[in-house]
Coordinates of C-alpha atoms in Angstrom, one line a residue:
Chain A
M89 CA 0.0 0.0 0.0
I90 CA 2.9 2.3 0.9
A91 CA 4.5 1.6 -2.5
T92 CA 1.4 2.6 -4.5
L93 CA 1.1 6.0 -2.8
P94 CA 3.5 8.8 -3.8
P95 CA 6.3 8.9 -1.0
A96 CA 5.2 12.4 0.1
E97 CA 1.8 11.0 1.0
S98 CA 2.7 7.8 2.7
W99 CA 1.4 7.1 6.2
L100 CA 4.8 7.2 7.8
E101 CA 5.7 10.5 6.1
R102 CA 2.5 12.1 7.3
F103 CA 2.6 10.7 10.8
P104 CA 3.8 13.9 12.5
L105 CA 1.1 15.8 10.8
L106 CA -1.5 13.3 11.8
V107 CA -0.4 13.6 15.4
R108 CA -0.5 17.4 15.2
D109 CA -3.9 17.5 13.7
W110 CA -5.2 15.0 16.3
I111 CA -4.0 17.3 19.1
T112 CA -5.2 20.5 17.6
G113 CA -8.5 18.9 16.7
H114 CA -9.4 19.0 20.4
L115 CA -9.1 22.8 20.5
P116 CA -11.5 25.4 19.2
E117 CA -10.9 26.7 15.7
S118 CA -9.7 30.1 16.9
L119 CA -6.8 28.7 19.0
G120 CA -5.7 26.2 16.3
W121 CA -3.0 28.4 14.7
L122 CA -1.5 29.2 18.2
A123 CA -1.5 25.5 19.1
V124 CA 0.3 24.6 15.9
S125 CA 3.0 27.1 16.6
L126 CA 3.3 26.1 20.3
L127 CA 3.4 22.5 19.4
A128 CA 6.3 23.1 17.0
I129 CA 8.2 24.9 19.7
V130 CA 7.5 22.2 22.3
V131 CA 8.6 19.4 19.9
I132 CA 11.8 21.2 18.9
L133 CA 12.6 21.9 22.5
A134 CA 11.9 18.4 23.6
A135 CA 13.7 16.7 20.7
F136 CA 16.8 18.9 20.8
G137 CA 16.8 18.8 24.7
L138 CA 16.9 15.1 24.6
L139 CA 19.4 15.1 21.7
F140 CA 21.6 17.4 23.8
A141 CA 21.4 15.1 26.8
Y142 CA 22.4 12.0 24.9
L143 CA 24.9 13.9 22.8
T144 CA 26.8 14.8 25.9
L145 CA 26.8 11.1 26.9
A146 CA 27.8 10.0 23.4
E147 CA 30.6 12.5 23.4
R148 CA 31.9 11.3 26.7
K149 CA 31.6 7.7 25.7
I150 CA 33.3 8.2 22.3
L151 CA 36.1 10.3 23.7
G152 CA 36.5 7.6 26.4
R153 CA 36.8 4.8 23.8
I154 CA 39.3 6.8 21.8
Q155 CA 41.3 7.3 25.0
N156 CA 41.3 3.6 25.9
R157 CA 38.6 3.9 28.7
P158 CA 34.9 3.0 28.9
G159 CA 33.5 6.5 29.6
P160 CA 30.5 7.0 32.0
N161 CA 29.0 3.5 32.7
R162 CA 27.9 3.7 36.4
T163 CA 24.5 5.5 36.2
G164 CA 21.8 3.3 34.9
W165 CA 22.2 0.7 32.2
F166 CA 25.5 1.5 30.3
G167 CA 25.4 4.9 31.9
L168 CA 22.2 5.8 30.1
L169 CA 20.9 7.8 33.1
Q170 CA 24.1 9.9 33.3
P171 CA 22.7 13.0 31.5
F172 CA 19.9 13.1 34.1
A173 CA 22.2 12.7 37.0
D174 CA 24.3 15.6 35.6
G175 CA 21.2 17.7 35.2
I176 CA 20.1 17.0 38.8
K177 CA 23.6 17.9 39.9
A178 CA 23.7 21.2 37.9
V179 CA 20.3 22.2 39.2
T180 CA 21.1 21.5 42.9
K181 CA 24.4 23.3 42.8
E182 CA 24.9 26.7 44.4
D183 CA 24.6 29.5 41.9
V184 CA 27.5 31.9 42.7
V185 CA 27.3 35.5 41.3
P186 CA 30.5 37.5 42.0
R187 CA 30.0 40.6 44.0
E188 CA 31.6 42.8 41.4
A189 CA 29.7 41.2 38.5
D190 CA 26.9 43.1 36.7
A191 CA 24.1 41.0 38.1
V192 CA 21.6 41.6 35.3
L193 CA 24.0 40.9 32.4
H194 CA 25.5 38.0 34.3
F195 CA 22.0 36.5 34.5
L196 CA 20.9 37.5 31.0
A197 CA 23.9 36.1 29.1
P198 CA 23.2 32.4 29.4
V199 CA 19.4 32.9 28.8
L200 CA 20.2 35.0 25.7
L201 CA 22.7 32.4 24.5
V202 CA 20.3 29.5 24.7
A203 CA 17.5 31.5 23.2
M204 CA 19.6 32.6 20.2
S205 CA 20.9 29.1 19.6
L206 CA 17.4 27.8 19.5
L207 CA 16.0 30.5 17.2
G208 CA 18.0 29.2 14.3
L209 CA 16.3 25.8 14.5
A210 CA 13.0 27.3 13.5
V211 CA 13.9 27.5 9.8
I212 CA 15.4 24.1 9.4
P213 CA 13.2 21.7 7.4
F214 CA 13.5 18.5 9.5
G215 CA 11.3 16.6 7.0
R216 CA 9.1 17.0 4.0
H217 CA 6.3 18.4 6.1
L218 CA 8.3 19.4 9.2
L219 CA 9.2 23.1 9.2
A220 CA 8.4 25.4 12.1
A221 CA 8.6 28.7 10.2
N222 CA 8.8 28.9 6.4
L223 CA 10.6 32.2 6.0
E224 CA 11.4 33.6 2.6
A225 CA 14.9 34.6 3.9
G226 CA 15.4 31.6 6.2
V227 CA 19.1 31.3 5.6
L228 CA 19.7 34.9 6.4
Y229 CA 17.6 34.6 9.5
F230 CA 19.5 31.6 10.6
F231 CA 22.9 33.3 10.4
A232 CA 21.7 36.5 12.0
A233 CA 20.5 34.5 15.0
G234 CA 23.7 32.5 15.0
A235 CA 25.8 35.7 15.1
A236 CA 23.9 36.9 18.1
T237 CA 25.2 34.0 20.2
E238 CA 28.7 35.4 20.1
L239 CA 27.2 38.6 21.5
A240 CA 25.9 36.6 24.5
V241 CA 29.4 35.1 25.0
F242 CA 30.8 38.6 25.0
M243 CA 28.1 39.6 27.5
A244 CA 29.0 36.8 29.8
G245 CA 32.7 37.7 29.6
W246 CA 32.1 41.4 30.3
A247 CA 29.5 40.9 33.0
S248 CA 31.6 38.5 35.0
H249 CA 34.2 41.2 35.9
N250 CA 37.0 38.7 35.7
K251 CA 40.2 39.0 33.6
Y252 CA 39.9 35.5 32.3
S253 CA 36.3 36.0 31.3
L254 CA 37.1 39.3 29.5
L255 CA 40.0 37.8 27.6
A256 CA 37.7 35.0 26.5
A257 CA 35.1 37.5 25.4
M258 CA 37.7 39.3 23.3
R259 CA 38.8 36.1 21.8
A260 CA 35.2 35.1 21.1
L261 CA 34.7 38.4 19.2
A262 CA 37.9 38.0 17.2
Q263 CA 36.8 34.5 16.3
L264 CA 33.3 35.7 15.3
I265 CA 34.6 38.4 13.0
S266 CA 37.1 36.0 11.5
Y267 CA 34.8 33.1 10.9
E268 CA 31.5 34.8 10.1
L269 CA 32.9 35.7 6.7
P270 CA 34.0 32.3 5.4
L271 CA 30.8 30.8 6.9
L272 CA 28.6 33.1 5.0
L273 CA 30.8 33.1 1.8
S274 CA 30.6 29.3 1.7
V275 CA 26.8 29.5 1.8
V276 CA 26.5 32.1 -0.9
P277 CA 27.1 29.7 -3.8
V278 CA 24.3 27.5 -2.5
V279 CA 21.9 30.5 -2.4
M280 CA 23.2 31.5 -5.8
L281 CA 22.5 28.2 -7.5
A282 CA 19.2 27.5 -5.7
G283 CA 18.2 31.1 -6.5
S284 CA 16.5 31.4 -3.1
L285 CA 17.2 32.2 0.5
S286 CA 14.4 29.9 1.6
T287 CA 15.5 26.6 3.2
T288 CA 12.6 24.7 1.6
H289 CA 13.6 25.8 -1.9
I290 CA 17.2 25.0 -1.3
V291 CA 16.2 21.4 -0.2
D292 CA 13.9 21.1 -3.2
A293 CA 16.7 22.2 -5.5
Q294 CA 18.7 19.2 -4.4
G295 CA 15.9 16.7 -5.1
G296 CA 16.0 14.0 -7.8
W297 CA 18.6 11.4 -8.8
T298 CA 20.8 10.7 -11.8
F299 CA 20.3 7.0 -12.8
G300 CA 18.1 6.7 -9.7
W301 CA 21.0 6.4 -7.3
I302 CA 23.3 9.4 -7.6
P303 CA 21.5 12.2 -5.6
H304 CA 21.7 15.8 -6.8
W305 CA 23.1 17.0 -3.4
H306 CA 25.3 20.0 -3.5
V307 CA 28.1 18.2 -1.7
L308 CA 28.5 16.0 -4.8
T309 CA 29.6 18.9 -7.0
P310 CA 33.1 20.3 -6.9
W311 CA 32.1 23.7 -5.6
G312 CA 29.6 22.1 -3.2
F313 CA 32.2 19.7 -1.7
A314 CA 34.7 22.6 -1.2
G315 CA 31.9 24.7 0.2
F316 CA 30.8 22.0 2.6
V317 CA 34.3 21.4 4.0
M318 CA 34.9 25.1 4.5
F319 CA 31.4 25.5 6.0
M320 CA 32.1 22.8 8.5
I321 CA 35.5 24.3 9.4
A322 CA 33.8 27.7 9.9
A323 CA 31.0 26.0 11.8
L324 CA 33.5 24.4 14.2
A325 CA 34.8 27.9 14.9
E326 CA 31.3 29.4 15.2
S327 CA 30.2 26.9 17.7
N328 CA 33.4 27.3 19.8
R329 CA 34.2 23.6 19.4
S330 CA 37.6 22.1 19.6
P331 CA 40.1 22.8 17.9
F332 CA 38.6 26.4 17.9
D333 CA 37.6 26.4 21.5
L334 CA 39.8 29.4 22.3
P335 CA 37.2 31.3 24.3
E336 CA 37.0 28.4 26.7
A337 CA 40.7 27.3 26.6
E338 CA 40.9 25.5 30.0
S339 CA 44.7 25.4 29.9
E340 CA 45.1 29.2 29.5
L341 CA 41.9 30.9 30.7
I342 CA 40.5 28.5 33.5
A343 CA 37.2 28.2 31.7
G344 CA 37.1 31.4 29.7
H345 CA 33.8 33.1 29.8
L346 CA 32.4 30.3 31.9
T347 CA 34.8 31.0 34.8
E348 CA 32.3 32.8 37.0
Y349 CA 29.3 30.6 36.1
S350 CA 28.2 27.7 38.2
G351 CA 25.2 25.5 38.6
F352 CA 22.4 25.7 36.2
K353 CA 23.8 28.8 34.4
Y354 CA 26.8 26.7 33.5
A355 CA 24.6 24.0 32.2
L356 CA 22.8 26.5 30.1
F357 CA 26.0 27.5 28.4
F358 CA 26.8 23.9 27.8
M359 CA 23.3 23.4 26.4
A360 CA 23.8 26.4 24.1
E361 CA 27.0 25.0 22.8
Y362 CA 25.3 21.8 21.8
F363 CA 22.3 23.6 20.4
G364 CA 24.6 25.7 18.3
M365 CA 26.4 22.7 17.1
C366 CA 23.1 21.0 16.2
G367 CA 21.8 24.1 14.5
L368 CA 24.9 24.5 12.3
S369 CA 25.0 20.8 11.5
A370 CA 21.3 20.9 10.6
M371 CA 22.1 23.9 8.3
A372 CA 25.0 22.0 6.7
V373 CA 22.6 19.1 6.0
T374 CA 20.0 21.4 4.6
L375 CA 22.5 23.4 2.4
F376 CA 24.8 20.7 1.2
L377 CA 23.7 17.2 2.1
G378 CA 20.2 17.4 0.5
G379 CA 18.3 18.1 3.6
W380 CA 15.6 15.4 4.2
Q381 CA 16.1 13.8 0.7
A382 CA 16.9 10.1 0.5
P383 CA 20.2 9.2 -1.1
C384 CA 18.7 6.7 -3.5
A385 CA 15.3 6.6 -5.2
F386 CA 14.4 3.2 -3.9
L387 CA 15.1 4.3 -0.3
E388 CA 12.4 6.9 -0.4
F389 CA 10.0 4.7 1.5
I390 CA 11.9 5.6 4.6
P391 CA 10.4 8.8 6.0
S392 CA 12.2 12.0 5.3
Y393 CA 12.7 12.9 8.9
V394 CA 14.6 9.7 9.5
W395 CA 17.0 10.6 6.7
F396 CA 17.4 14.1 8.1
T397 CA 18.2 12.7 11.6
A398 CA 20.7 10.2 10.2
K399 CA 22.6 12.9 8.3
L400 CA 22.5 15.2 11.4
L401 CA 23.8 12.6 13.7
T402 CA 26.6 11.7 11.2
L403 CA 27.8 15.3 11.2
L404 CA 27.5 15.6 15.0
L405 CA 29.6 12.4 15.4
G406 CA 32.1 14.1 13.1
F407 CA 32.3 17.1 15.4
I408 CA 33.0 14.7 18.3
W409 CA 35.6 12.8 16.3
I410 CA 37.4 16.0 15.4
R411 CA 37.3 17.1 19.0
A412 CA 39.0 13.9 20.0
T413 CA 41.7 14.3 17.4
L414 CA 42.9 17.9 17.1
P415 CA 44.6 20.1 19.7
R416 CA 43.5 23.7 20.1
L417 CA 44.8 26.4 17.8
R418 CA 46.7 29.5 18.9
M419 CA 44.9 32.8 18.4
D420 CA 47.2 33.9 15.5
Q421 CA 46.8 30.5 13.8
L422 CA 43.0 30.8 14.2
T423 CA 42.8 34.2 12.5
R424 CA 45.5 33.3 9.9
L425 CA 43.5 30.2 8.9
A426 CA 40.4 32.3 8.4
W427 CA 41.8 35.4 6.6
K428 CA 44.6 33.9 4.6
F429 CA 43.2 30.5 3.7
L430 CA 39.4 30.2 4.1
V431 CA 38.3 33.6 2.8
P432 CA 40.3 33.5 -0.5
L433 CA 39.2 29.9 -1.1
T434 CA 35.5 30.7 -0.4
L435 CA 35.7 33.7 -2.8
L436 CA 37.2 31.4 -5.5
N437 CA 34.5 28.9 -4.7
L438 CA 31.9 31.6 -5.4
A439 CA 33.4 32.1 -8.9
N440 CA 33.5 28.3 -9.4
A441 CA 29.8 28.1 -8.5
A442 CA 29.1 30.9 -10.9
F443 CA 30.9 28.9 -13.6
W444 CA 29.0 25.8 -12.7
S445 CA 25.7 27.7 -12.9
L446 CA 26.6 29.2 -16.3
S447 CA 27.8 25.9 -17.8
A448 CA 24.6 24.0 -16.7
G449 CA 23.6 23.7 -20.4
W450 CA 26.9 22.0 -21.5
S451 CA 26.3 18.4 -22.7
G452 CA 28.2 15.5 -24.2
P453 CA 32.0 15.8 -24.0
M454 CA 31.7 19.3 -22.7
H455 CA 30.2 17.8 -19.6
W456 CA 33.6 16.3 -18.8
V457 CA 35.3 19.6 -19.5
R458 CA 32.9 21.3 -17.1
W459 CA 33.9 18.8 -14.3
A460 CA 37.6 19.2 -15.1
I461 CA 37.5 22.9 -14.9
A462 CA 35.5 23.0 -11.7
L463 CA 37.7 20.4 -10.1
T464 CA 40.8 22.3 -11.1
V465 CA 39.5 25.5 -9.6
V466 CA 38.9 23.6 -6.3
V467 CA 42.0 21.5 -6.0
G468 CA 44.6 23.9 -7.6
P469 CA 44.2 26.9 -5.3
F470 CA 43.9 24.6 -2.3
L471 CA 47.3 23.0 -3.1
L472 CA 49.0 26.3 -4.1
L473 CA 47.7 28.3 -1.2
G474 CA 48.4 25.4 1.2
R475 CA 52.0 25.2 0.0
A476 CA 52.5 28.9 0.1
L477 CA 51.1 29.3 3.7
T478 CA 53.0 26.3 5.1
A479 CA 56.3 27.2 3.5
G480 CA 58.9 27.5 6.3
V481 CA 56.3 26.5 8.9
A482 CA 55.4 22.9 8.1
P483 CA 56.1 20.1 8.3
R484 CA 57.6 20.7 11.7
T485 CA 60.7 18.9 12.8
Y486 CA 61.1 18.2 16.5
R487 CA 64.4 17.6 18.2
Y488 CA 64.5 15.7 21.4
A489 CA 67.3 16.3 23.9
Chain B
M98 CA 49.8 18.4 1.3
L99 CA 48.0 20.7 3.7
G100 CA 45.5 18.8 5.8
S101 CA 47.1 15.4 5.3
G102 CA 48.3 15.5 9.0
I103 CA 44.7 16.1 10.1
L104 CA 43.5 13.1 8.1
Q105 CA 46.3 10.9 9.6
G106 CA 45.3 12.0 13.1
L107 CA 41.6 11.2 12.4
A108 CA 42.7 7.8 11.2
V109 CA 44.6 7.2 14.4
T110 CA 41.7 8.2 16.6
A111 CA 39.3 6.1 14.5
K112 CA 41.5 3.1 14.8
N113 CA 41.7 3.5 18.6
F114 CA 37.9 3.9 18.8
L115 CA 37.2 0.8 16.8
G116 CA 40.1 -1.1 18.3
S117 CA 38.7 -0.5 21.8
Y118 CA 35.9 -2.9 21.0
H119 CA 38.0 -5.9 20.0
D120 CA 41.6 -5.3 20.8
P121 CA 42.6 -5.6 24.5
A122 CA 45.8 -3.6 23.8
R123 CA 43.7 -0.6 22.8
Y124 CA 41.4 -1.0 25.8
T125 CA 43.5 -1.2 28.9
T126 CA 41.1 0.1 31.5
V127 CA 40.4 -2.3 34.4
E128 CA 37.0 -1.5 35.9
Y129 CA 38.3 -1.5 39.5
P130 CA 35.7 -2.5 42.1
E131 CA 34.4 -5.4 39.9
V132 CA 37.7 -6.4 38.4
K133 CA 41.0 -6.3 40.4
Q134 CA 44.4 -6.2 38.9
Q135 CA 46.8 -9.0 39.7
L136 CA 49.2 -7.4 42.1
P137 CA 52.9 -7.9 41.5
E138 CA 54.5 -10.2 44.1
A139 CA 56.9 -7.5 45.3
F140 CA 54.0 -5.1 46.1
R141 CA 53.9 -4.4 49.8
N142 CA 51.7 -2.2 52.0
F143 CA 51.4 -2.3 55.8
P144 CA 52.8 -5.0 58.0
F145 CA 50.9 -8.0 59.5
L146 CA 51.7 -10.6 62.1
V147 CA 52.3 -14.2 61.0
T148 CA 50.5 -17.0 62.9
E149 CA 51.4 -20.7 62.4
N150 CA 47.8 -22.0 62.8
A151 CA 44.8 -20.3 61.4
T152 CA 42.4 -22.0 63.9
D153 CA 44.2 -20.5 66.9
P154 CA 45.8 -17.3 65.7
M155 CA 46.5 -15.7 69.1
G156 CA 48.0 -18.9 70.5
T157 CA 50.4 -19.4 67.6
L158 CA 51.8 -15.9 66.9
R159 CA 55.5 -16.1 66.0
C160 CA 56.0 -12.8 67.8
V161 CA 57.7 -13.0 71.2
A162 CA 57.2 -9.4 72.1
C163 CA 61.0 -8.6 71.9
Q164 CA 60.0 -5.0 71.0
I165 CA 62.8 -4.6 68.5
C166 CA 60.4 -3.4 65.8
E167 CA 58.8 -1.0 68.2
K168 CA 62.1 0.6 68.9
E169 CA 63.2 0.6 65.2
C170 CA 60.0 1.9 63.7
P171 CA 60.8 5.4 62.3
P172 CA 57.4 6.9 62.7
Q173 CA 56.8 5.1 66.0
C174 CA 53.6 3.6 65.0
I175 CA 54.0 0.2 66.7
F176 CA 52.9 -0.3 70.3
I177 CA 53.7 -3.5 72.1
E178 CA 52.9 -4.6 75.7
K179 CA 54.8 -7.7 76.9
S180 CA 53.0 -10.5 78.8
K181 CA 53.9 -11.2 82.4
D182 CA 53.6 -15.0 81.9
K183 CA 54.8 -17.4 79.3
K184 CA 52.7 -19.5 77.0
P185 CA 53.8 -22.4 74.7
D186 CA 54.2 -21.2 71.1
A187 CA 53.5 -23.3 68.0
N188 CA 56.6 -25.3 68.8
G189 CA 55.4 -25.9 72.3
K190 CA 58.3 -23.9 73.7
L191 CA 57.4 -21.5 76.5
Q192 CA 57.6 -17.9 75.3
I193 CA 56.7 -14.4 76.3
Y194 CA 53.9 -13.2 74.0
P195 CA 52.5 -9.7 73.1
V196 CA 49.4 -8.9 75.2
V197 CA 48.9 -5.8 73.1
F198 CA 50.4 -5.4 69.6
A199 CA 49.0 -2.4 67.8
I200 CA 49.9 -0.6 64.6
D201 CA 48.6 2.8 63.9
T202 CA 48.0 2.6 60.1
S203 CA 47.4 6.3 59.9
V204 CA 51.1 6.8 60.9
C205 CA 52.7 3.7 59.3
M206 CA 54.6 4.5 56.1
S207 CA 55.1 0.9 54.9
C208 CA 58.9 1.3 55.1
Q209 CA 59.4 -2.4 55.9
I210 CA 62.0 -1.7 58.6
C211 CA 60.0 -3.7 61.2
V212 CA 60.2 -6.7 58.8
E213 CA 63.9 -6.3 58.3
V214 CA 64.8 -6.2 62.0
C215 CA 62.5 -9.0 63.2
P216 CA 64.7 -12.0 64.2
F217 CA 61.7 -14.3 64.4
D218 CA 60.1 -13.7 60.9
A219 CA 57.0 -12.8 62.9
I220 CA 56.1 -9.6 61.1
K221 CA 55.8 -9.4 57.3
M222 CA 54.5 -7.0 54.7
D223 CA 50.9 -7.3 53.6
Q224 CA 49.2 -6.4 50.3
V225 CA 46.1 -4.6 51.6
Y226 CA 45.1 -1.3 49.9
E227 CA 41.3 -1.1 50.5
I228 CA 41.8 0.4 54.0
A229 CA 39.4 3.3 54.0
T230 CA 37.4 3.6 57.2
T231 CA 34.6 5.8 58.4
D232 CA 36.5 6.5 61.7
R233 CA 39.9 8.0 61.4
F234 CA 41.0 7.3 65.0
D235 CA 40.1 3.8 66.4
A236 CA 39.4 2.2 63.1
L237 CA 42.9 2.9 61.8
L238 CA 44.6 1.6 65.0
L239 CA 44.8 -2.1 64.3
N240 CA 45.1 -4.5 67.2
R241 CA 46.8 -7.9 67.2
E242 CA 43.6 -9.8 66.3
Q243 CA 43.3 -7.6 63.2
L244 CA 47.0 -7.9 62.4
A245 CA 47.3 -11.6 62.8
K246 CA 47.1 -13.6 59.5
P247 CA 48.0 -17.2 59.0
N248 CA 51.2 -18.4 57.3
E249 CA 49.1 -19.8 54.4
Y250 CA 48.0 -16.2 53.6
F251 CA 51.7 -15.2 53.6
H252 CA 52.3 -18.0 51.1
Q253 CA 49.5 -16.7 48.9
I254 CA 50.7 -13.1 48.7
H255 CA 54.5 -13.5 48.7
P256 CA 55.1 -17.2 47.7
T257 CA 58.9 -16.9 47.1
E258 CA 59.7 -15.1 50.4
A259 CA 57.3 -17.4 52.4
A260 CA 59.0 -20.5 51.0
E261 CA 62.4 -19.1 51.8
V262 CA 61.3 -18.2 55.4
D263 CA 59.7 -21.7 55.9
A264 CA 62.8 -23.5 54.7
R265 CA 65.1 -21.4 56.9
L266 CA 62.9 -22.0 60.0
A267 CA 62.7 -25.7 59.3
A268 CA 66.5 -25.9 58.9
D269 CA 67.0 -23.9 62.1
R270 CA 64.7 -26.3 64.0
K271 CA 66.4 -29.3 62.6
A272 CA 69.8 -28.0 63.5
A273 CA 68.5 -27.2 67.0
E274 CA 67.1 -30.8 67.3
E275 CA 70.3 -32.4 66.2
K276 CA 72.3 -30.2 68.5
A277 CA 69.9 -31.2 71.4
K278 CA 70.2 -34.8 70.3
A279 CA 74.0 -34.6 70.3
A280 CA 73.9 -32.9 73.6
A281 CA 71.6 -35.6 75.0
A282 CA 73.8 -38.3 73.6
A283 CA 76.9 -36.7 75.1
K284 CA 75.0 -36.4 78.4
A285 CA 73.9 -40.0 78.1
A286 CA 77.5 -41.1 77.6
L287 CA 78.4 -39.4 80.8
P288 CA 76.8 -40.9 83.9
A289 CA 74.7 -37.8 84.5
K290 CA 71.4 -37.0 85.9
P291 CA 68.4 -36.9 83.4
A292 CA 68.0 -33.3 82.4
P293 CA 64.5 -31.7 82.2
A294 CA 65.2 -30.5 78.6
P295 CA 64.8 -33.9 76.8
V296 CA 61.4 -34.3 78.5
A297 CA 60.2 -31.2 76.8
K298 CA 61.9 -32.0 73.5
P299 CA 59.6 -34.8 72.2
A300 CA 56.6 -32.5 72.4
V301 CA 58.5 -30.1 70.2
V302 CA 58.8 -32.3 67.1
P303 CA 55.3 -33.1 65.8
P304 CA 53.4 -29.8 65.6
P305 CA 55.7 -27.7 63.4
T306 CA 56.1 -30.4 60.7
A307 CA 52.3 -30.8 60.2
P308 CA 51.2 -27.3 59.2
Q309 CA 54.5 -26.5 57.5
S310 CA 54.6 -29.5 55.1
P311 CA 53.8 -27.3 52.0
G312 CA 56.4 -24.7 52.9
P313 CA 59.7 -26.6 52.6
A314 CA 58.5 -28.3 49.4
A315 CA 58.3 -25.0 47.7

């Protein structure tokens, strides 16, 4: 029966809508629109709250395994209750506010940070029919909300009245200015080719398959792949994750902007970091990995939200894997990577995408020429720029006494 | 190429992650309270008193309350009170025994000097490490009942040293017996009065050989 229906109308695909309609059906007509919006907010909060809880556990488990130890395994079965134990601990801890701190800003910073990290999730299409707010300029809205999180970090650093916090806040701002540019520039080609700032349109533009099994995702084009990699590097920096966790830098700044935070406010910062990571990963899935589209035509019977979740989790595991591998960058290395490497490459990528867009009509042998030119524009500058920047610096030689 | 080092690093961590599920060399953690590591034989921590017979620990302490260890102990954590009377030890010989033998484990630094100075092999190093208590005064002051552990336990934790000690004690006892026998023979050759010593001697012989049969074999 499922096979006969178009995939967009299958029972599984429409299941969230059916549940929503069942719940709103109990309410009077006039309250329906409010209930639909509130329901979307509640579902996003609950789903990402739970994802946050188990992402912390997964991160600790995976980091443990990579470091030859089991990770948390005492609370509940395989440590599955650990996030809740941590939550109870965070809530019951004393909340210390320094006497010299600006009490209002000190309180507002974590609240604003969580709120801003959650705002971006509103425009992510989690499935064919799952989108909280279908904005015309959804991509723009997402990055505007994302940039505001750094403001909250600066607020936290300034309000704490602590030298470590303030240093961390300065670093956070420097990082924001450095990485906002490559982040946005790597997104521009996608917007250019899809011809829209709306996330639904961008996902629709990536629909369909060649031969039924090669998806038309942006990541499978030369400019899309380069853009995806650079987007993920910039996303790592934007979400303050290792190796770009300079604002937090335990070894230098105690805990950076978190130094003067304790108890549940600290947990809020932690939550915001993971929400930001989830948001940027979800955006990367939407922009480059085909959103909720299935990778092959015959796999379309699996509901779209399952595909989206699978892609999202893959990227999140990638974040954790990178954290387990790379040491933290120095401040000058961080800005150097952004200004001297990522920004020129994203600009070139923009030109490459323009070429790709203009050569869309090429066919026959010209199709191969198109691929060759696009690949050269990606690989050539990468190699040349990489060699020029690392000359005299890498590979490093170490001498041991 | 730029970035190749990062890819190599990612491969290393991925190998470690996957290896931790099947390769014991990549997953070395011992989950302590459930699984305990095999201690090396040379590991030592806190002294204990050796008894010959586990069924009667207080009656068969090797310690004769000579108080050498008490005097030698650098942090002064041993307290011994001598008995006024004498009791037969494991060999049946009448000996002074410790009425009180206490070690303050909060003070003891496991230096092993008490073991080195003991002429009777009566105090040896233990292998205990789960010694946390809820009371930091009385619970850490171990009395002789808590300190006494049978010779079989000594064989379990330090087999080489215990075998060597048992062999030496057996040899000493044999030498003493032969010396006593020779003395008795010399005395019997002379027209002398029967000494009280040979009367006590026959009682000496059987008990030590019975519990110590595993010792000299090793």
